[in-house]
Structures are given as C-alpha cells and as structure tokens.
Coordinates of C-alpha atoms and ligand atoms in Angstrom, one line a residue:
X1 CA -8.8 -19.3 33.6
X2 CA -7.9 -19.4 37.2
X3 CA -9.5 -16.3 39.7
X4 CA -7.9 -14.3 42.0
X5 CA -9.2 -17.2 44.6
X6 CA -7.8 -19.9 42.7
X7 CA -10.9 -21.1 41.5
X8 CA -10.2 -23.0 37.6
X9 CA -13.1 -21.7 35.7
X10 CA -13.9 -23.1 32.0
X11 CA -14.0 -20.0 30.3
X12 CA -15.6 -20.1 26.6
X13 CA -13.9 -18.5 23.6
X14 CA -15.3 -16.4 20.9
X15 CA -15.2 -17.9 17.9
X16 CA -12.4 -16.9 15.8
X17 CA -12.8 -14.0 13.4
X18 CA -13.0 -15.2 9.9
X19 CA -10.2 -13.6 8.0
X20 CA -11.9 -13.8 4.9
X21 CA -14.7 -11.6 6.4
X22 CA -13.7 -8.3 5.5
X23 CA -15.3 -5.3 5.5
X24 CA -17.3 -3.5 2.4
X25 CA -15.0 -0.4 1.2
X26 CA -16.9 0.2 -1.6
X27 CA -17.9 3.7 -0.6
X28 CA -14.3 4.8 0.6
X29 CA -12.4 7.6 -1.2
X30 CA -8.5 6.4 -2.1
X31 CA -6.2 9.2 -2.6
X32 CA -2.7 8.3 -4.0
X33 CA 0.2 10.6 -3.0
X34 CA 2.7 10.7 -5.6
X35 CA -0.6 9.3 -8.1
X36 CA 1.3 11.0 -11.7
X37 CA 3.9 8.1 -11.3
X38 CA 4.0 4.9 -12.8
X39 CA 2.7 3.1 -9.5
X40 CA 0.7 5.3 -8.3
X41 CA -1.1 6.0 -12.0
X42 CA -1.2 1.8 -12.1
X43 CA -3.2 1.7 -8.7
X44 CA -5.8 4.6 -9.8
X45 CA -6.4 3.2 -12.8
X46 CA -7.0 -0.7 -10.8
X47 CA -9.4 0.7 -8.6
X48 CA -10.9 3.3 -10.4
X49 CA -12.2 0.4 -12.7
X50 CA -13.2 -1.8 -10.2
X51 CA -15.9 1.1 -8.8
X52 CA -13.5 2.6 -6.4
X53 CA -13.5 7.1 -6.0
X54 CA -10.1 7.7 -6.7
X55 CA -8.5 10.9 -6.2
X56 CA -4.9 11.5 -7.8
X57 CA -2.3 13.7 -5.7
X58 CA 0.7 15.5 -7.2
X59 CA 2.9 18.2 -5.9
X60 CA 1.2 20.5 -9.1
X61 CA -2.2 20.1 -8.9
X62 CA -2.1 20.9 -12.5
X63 CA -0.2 17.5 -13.0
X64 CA -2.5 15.6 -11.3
X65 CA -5.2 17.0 -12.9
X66 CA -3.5 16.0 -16.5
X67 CA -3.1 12.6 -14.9
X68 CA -6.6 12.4 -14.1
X69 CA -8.0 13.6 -17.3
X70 CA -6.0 10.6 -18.9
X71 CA -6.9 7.6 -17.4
X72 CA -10.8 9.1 -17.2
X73 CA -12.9 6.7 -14.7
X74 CA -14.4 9.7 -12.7
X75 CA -10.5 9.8 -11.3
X76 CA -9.9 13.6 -9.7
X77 CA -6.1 15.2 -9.8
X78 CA -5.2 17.2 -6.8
X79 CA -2.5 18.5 -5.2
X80 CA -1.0 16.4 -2.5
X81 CA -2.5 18.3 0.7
X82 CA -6.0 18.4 -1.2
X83 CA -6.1 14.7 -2.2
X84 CA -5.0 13.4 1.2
X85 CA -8.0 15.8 3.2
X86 CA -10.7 14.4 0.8
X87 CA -9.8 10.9 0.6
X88 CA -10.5 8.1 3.4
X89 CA -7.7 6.3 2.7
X90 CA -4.7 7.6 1.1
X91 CA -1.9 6.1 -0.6
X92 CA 1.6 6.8 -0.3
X93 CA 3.0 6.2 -4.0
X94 CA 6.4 8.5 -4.1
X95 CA 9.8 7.6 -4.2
X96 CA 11.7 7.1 -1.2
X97 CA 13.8 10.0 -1.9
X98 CA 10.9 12.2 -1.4
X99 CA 9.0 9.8 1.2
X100 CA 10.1 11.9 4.8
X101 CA 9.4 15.7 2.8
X102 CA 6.2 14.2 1.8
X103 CA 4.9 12.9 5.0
X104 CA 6.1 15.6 7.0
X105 CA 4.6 17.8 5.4
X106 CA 1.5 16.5 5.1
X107 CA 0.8 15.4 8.6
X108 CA -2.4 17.6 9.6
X109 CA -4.1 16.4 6.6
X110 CA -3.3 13.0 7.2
X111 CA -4.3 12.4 10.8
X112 CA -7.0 10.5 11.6
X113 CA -6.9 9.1 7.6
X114 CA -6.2 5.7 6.9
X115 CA -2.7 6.1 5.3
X116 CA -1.2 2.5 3.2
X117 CA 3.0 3.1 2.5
X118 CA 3.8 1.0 -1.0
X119 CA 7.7 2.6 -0.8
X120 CA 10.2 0.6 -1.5
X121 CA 13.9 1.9 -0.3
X122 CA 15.8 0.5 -2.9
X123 CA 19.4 1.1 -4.2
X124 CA 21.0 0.2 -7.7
X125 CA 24.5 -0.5 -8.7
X126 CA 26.0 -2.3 -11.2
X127 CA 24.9 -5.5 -9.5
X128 CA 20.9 -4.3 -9.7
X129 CA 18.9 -3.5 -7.2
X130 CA 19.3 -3.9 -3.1
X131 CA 17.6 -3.3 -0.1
X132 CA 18.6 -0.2 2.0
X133 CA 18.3 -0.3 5.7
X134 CA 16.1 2.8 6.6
X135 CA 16.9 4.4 10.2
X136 CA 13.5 3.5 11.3
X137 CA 13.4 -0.2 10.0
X138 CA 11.6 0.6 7.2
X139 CA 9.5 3.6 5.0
X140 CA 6.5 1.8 6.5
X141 CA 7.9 2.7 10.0
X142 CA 9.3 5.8 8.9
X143 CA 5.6 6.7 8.1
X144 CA 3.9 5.7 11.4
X145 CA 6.6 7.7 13.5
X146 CA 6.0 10.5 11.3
X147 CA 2.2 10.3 11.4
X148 CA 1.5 9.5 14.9
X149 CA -1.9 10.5 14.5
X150 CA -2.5 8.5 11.1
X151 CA -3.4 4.7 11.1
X152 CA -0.1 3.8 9.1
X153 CA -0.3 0.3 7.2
X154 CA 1.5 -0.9 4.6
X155 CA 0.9 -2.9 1.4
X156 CA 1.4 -3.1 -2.7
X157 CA 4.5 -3.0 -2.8
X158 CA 5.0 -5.9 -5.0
X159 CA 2.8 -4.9 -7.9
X160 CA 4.3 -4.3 -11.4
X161 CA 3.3 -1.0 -12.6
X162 CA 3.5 -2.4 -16.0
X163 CA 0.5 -4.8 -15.6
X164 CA -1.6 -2.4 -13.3
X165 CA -1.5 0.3 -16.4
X166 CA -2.1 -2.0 -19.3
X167 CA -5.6 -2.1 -20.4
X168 CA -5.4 -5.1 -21.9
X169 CA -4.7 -7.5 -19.3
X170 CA -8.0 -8.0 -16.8
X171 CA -6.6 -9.3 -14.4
X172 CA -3.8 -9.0 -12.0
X173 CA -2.8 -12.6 -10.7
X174 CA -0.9 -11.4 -6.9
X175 CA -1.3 -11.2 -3.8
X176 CA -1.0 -8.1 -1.9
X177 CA 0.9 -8.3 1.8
X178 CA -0.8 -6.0 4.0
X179 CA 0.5 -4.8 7.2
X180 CA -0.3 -2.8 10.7
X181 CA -1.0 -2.7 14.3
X182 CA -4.7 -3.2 13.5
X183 CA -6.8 -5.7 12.4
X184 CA -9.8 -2.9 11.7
X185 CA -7.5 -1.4 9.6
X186 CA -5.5 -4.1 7.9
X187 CA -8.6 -5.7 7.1
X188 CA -9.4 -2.1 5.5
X189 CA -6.5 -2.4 3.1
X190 CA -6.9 -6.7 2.4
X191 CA -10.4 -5.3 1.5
X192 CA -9.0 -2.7 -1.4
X193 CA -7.2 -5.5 -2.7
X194 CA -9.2 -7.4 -3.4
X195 CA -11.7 -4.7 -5.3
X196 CA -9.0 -5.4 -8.2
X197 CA -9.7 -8.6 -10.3
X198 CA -7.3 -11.2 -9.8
X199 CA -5.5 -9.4 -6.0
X200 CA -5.9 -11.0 -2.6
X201 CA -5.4 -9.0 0.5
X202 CA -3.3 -11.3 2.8
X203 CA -2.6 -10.3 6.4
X204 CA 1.4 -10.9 6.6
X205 CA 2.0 -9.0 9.9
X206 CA 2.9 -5.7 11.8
X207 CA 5.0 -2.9 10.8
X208 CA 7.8 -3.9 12.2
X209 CA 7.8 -6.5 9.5
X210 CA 7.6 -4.6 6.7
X211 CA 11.3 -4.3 6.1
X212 CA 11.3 -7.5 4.6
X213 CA 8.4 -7.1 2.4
X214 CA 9.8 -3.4 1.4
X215 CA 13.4 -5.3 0.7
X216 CA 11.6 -8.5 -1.2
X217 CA 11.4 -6.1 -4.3
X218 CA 15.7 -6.3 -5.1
X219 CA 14.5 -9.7 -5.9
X220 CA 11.6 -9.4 -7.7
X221 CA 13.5 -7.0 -9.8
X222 CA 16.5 -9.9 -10.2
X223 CA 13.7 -12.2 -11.2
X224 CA 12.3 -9.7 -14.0
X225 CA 15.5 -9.2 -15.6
X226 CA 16.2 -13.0 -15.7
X227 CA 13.4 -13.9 -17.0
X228 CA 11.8 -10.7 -18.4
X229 CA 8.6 -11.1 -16.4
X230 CA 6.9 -8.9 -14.4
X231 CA 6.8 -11.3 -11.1
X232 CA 4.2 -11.4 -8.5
X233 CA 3.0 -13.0 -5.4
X234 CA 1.7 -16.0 -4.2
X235 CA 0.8 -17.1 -0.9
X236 CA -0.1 -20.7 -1.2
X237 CA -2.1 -22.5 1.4
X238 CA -4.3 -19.4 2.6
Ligands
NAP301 N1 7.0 1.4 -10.2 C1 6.6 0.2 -9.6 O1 6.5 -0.8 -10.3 C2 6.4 0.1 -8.1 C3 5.8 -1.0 -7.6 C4 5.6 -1.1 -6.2 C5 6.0 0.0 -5.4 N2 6.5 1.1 -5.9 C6 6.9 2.2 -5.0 O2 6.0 3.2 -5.3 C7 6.7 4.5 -5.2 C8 6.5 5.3 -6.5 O3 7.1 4.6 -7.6 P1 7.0 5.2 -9.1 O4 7.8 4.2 -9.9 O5 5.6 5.5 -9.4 O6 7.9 6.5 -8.8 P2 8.0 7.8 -9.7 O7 7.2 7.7 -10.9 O8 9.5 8.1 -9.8 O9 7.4 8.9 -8.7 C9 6.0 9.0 -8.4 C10 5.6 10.4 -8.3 O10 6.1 11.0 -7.1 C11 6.3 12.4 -7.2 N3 7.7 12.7 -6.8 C12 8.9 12.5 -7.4 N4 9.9 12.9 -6.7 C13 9.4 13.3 -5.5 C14 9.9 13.9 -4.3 N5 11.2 14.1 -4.2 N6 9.1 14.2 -3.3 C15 7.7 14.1 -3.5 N7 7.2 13.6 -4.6 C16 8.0 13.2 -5.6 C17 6.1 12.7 -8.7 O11 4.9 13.3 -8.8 P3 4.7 14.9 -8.9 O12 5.9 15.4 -9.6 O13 3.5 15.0 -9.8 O14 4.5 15.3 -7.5 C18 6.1 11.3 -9.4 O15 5.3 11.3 -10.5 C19 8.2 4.2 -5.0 O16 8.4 4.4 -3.6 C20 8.3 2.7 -5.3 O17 9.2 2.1 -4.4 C21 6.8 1.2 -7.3

C-alpha cells in the first residue's frame, strides 16, 4: 500500500474467509410463500426433516394449514402475511405469474427478513420450455427492487420437486446456486442447503446474475424429457 506521502508500506492481509465455514441456522424459522405447491411443499418437507422450523404460507391459511397437517414434521400452515412475519427466512415458492402481487403485497412483513427467490420465469410452446427476459433482469431482481428493505438472495431453483417430495429417496444429490449482495447472507442460504442430505450451498454470484441461473431451468426441463430424469447440479472442482 502506498500513503498519502508515498511511503510503500507492506501491509498484511487477513486470511481469507473459508467458504466452507458457514454459519449454524439450525435455530432459524423458514417460511415458504406459495408452500401448498409442488416446490414449495418439496422444500418444507427437506427441511422439516432435517430439524429445520418450517412454516408453510398460502394465500388461504386454511390451505396451508391442510398442507401442513400432511406432510406432519411439526410444519405450521399460515397465510402468506403470517408465515413471512414469523419466519427468519422466508421463501418465495409461487409462480411467476403471481411473483410482483405477492411481493408487493407483502413488503412490511418482509423487511428486515432474510427473503431467498426460487422463481423461475419460464415460458412453454410447442418447442418446451424458454427463458423469459423479466423487466428487471430477473424475478430475483424483481424481488430486491420490490423489497428494498428485505435482504433479497436467491437460490433452489434447480431442484426437482419430484425428488424433494418423495419419501423414499434420502438423499438429494445437487447443488444449490445461491446468490446476493452479501456474503452474511449468502452464506445464510449455502447454510440451509446444506441442512438437506445430499445439497451443497455454492456461492455462484450477485443478483445481477441470477438471470442465468433462473433461465438454466428451459434446459433442465429439455434434459428431463430426453432422458426422463429429474436432472440436477453439479459444480465440480469446489
Ligand atoms: N416445481 C418445481 O420443480 C420447481 C423447481 C424449482 C423452482 N420452482 C419455482 O417455484 C415456484 C413454484 O413452483 P410450483 O411448481 O410449486 O408452482 P405451483 O404449484 O403452481 O404454485 C405454488 C403455489 O403458489 C400459490 N399461487 C398460485 N398462483 C398464485 C398467484 N397468482 N399469486 C400468488 N400465489 C399463487 C398457490 O398456493 P395458494 O393457492 O395456496 O396460495 C400454489 O400452491 C415457481 O416460480 C417455479 O418456477 C419450481
């Protein structure tokens, strides 16, 4: 480093922050907007079994209280407003028809939480699925400039909801892309993750990025109806 008077100084760096070194969320509440769905009932279920307090949210409470009953696990069903004022971190698990109306609504009861966006803007035609190009980049960003008083992040999104609801299978062999502005919070979410048996949290940038992890989905979809998988992640060399 060089001082105002020119004077080269041999300034010492703090060691590097190991990004495995996350911290212990155990005791966090995870609310999941949109929770009756096949996603968001998938996720629920995940963490509800690996220990997590999960509390479902639904436009009825009466639906998410159904929802809840079903899976069991100590899972509450709430309505939407409810479930994102009790929980710590809160989930946003409904389609992207709904995803503006949701947040916008909900943006008291969400500030200050830590808020993770799974949406996926996604079109179909008779060609499958593509990407749509939301206004804002992406529903990720569409989130953080409807929630400037949230910690907006984003991650999930390429989980099959078929193997996150089926009790047989243990294990769920993906990793999870997380992204935000901040490490605190990222590290937050990589954290969750990897709660579920089988999920790594990996850090895979800022919001400004998620477009293409939101748009990565049209091809996981093409590679599902190929091969009649349900296709996850993989990071290698991490
Ligand atoms: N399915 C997957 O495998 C998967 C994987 C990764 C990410 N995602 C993303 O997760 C989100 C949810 O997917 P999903 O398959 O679970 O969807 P879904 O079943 O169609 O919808 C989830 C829930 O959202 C609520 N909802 C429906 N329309 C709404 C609207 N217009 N406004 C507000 N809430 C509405 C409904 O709950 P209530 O009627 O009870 O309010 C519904 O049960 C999507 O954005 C998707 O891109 C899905």
């Amino acid at each position: 480093m060089t001082t105002s008077d020119g004077v080269v100084k041999d300034v010492k760096k703090a060691p590097a922050k190991d990004p495995w070194d996350l911290p212990d969320v155990s005791g966090m509440v995870v609310g999941v907007l949109g929770g009756t769905g096949d996603q968001g009932r998938g996720l629920a279920y995940r963490l509800a079994k690996a220990g997590q307090r999960v509390i479902i949210g639904s436009r009825a409470a009466e639906r998410a209280q159904a929802a809840a009953d079903e899976l069991g696990l100590g899972i509450e069903g709430l309505d939407n407003a409810e479930c994102a004022r009790r929980s710590d971190i809160v989930i946003v698990a409904v389609p992207w028809d709904g995803h503006a109306k949701t947040l916008e609504a909900l943006r008291e009861e969400l500030a200050g939480k830590l808020v993770v966006d799974c949406v996926n803007p996604l079109g179909f035609d008779k060609q499958g699925a593509y990407a749509l190009k939301p206004e804002e980049g992406s529903a990720a960003q569409q989130a953080a400039a409807l929630l400037p008083e949230s910690r907006v992040t984003a991650a999930f999104h390429h989980l099959s909801a078929v193997l996150l609801s089926d009790p047989e299978i243990a294990e769920i062999d993906t990793d999870v892309m997380v992204l935000g502005e901040k490490r605190a919070d990222t590290d937050i979410v990589q954290a969750l993750a990897g709660r579920i048996p089988g999920m790594r949290g990996v850090f895979a940038g800022r919001l400004r990025n998620a477009h293409q992890v939101e748009s990565l989905v049209a091809n996981l979809i093409s590679v599902n109806r190929r091969y009649k998988a349900h296709a996850g992640l993989r990071v290698t060399d991490v």
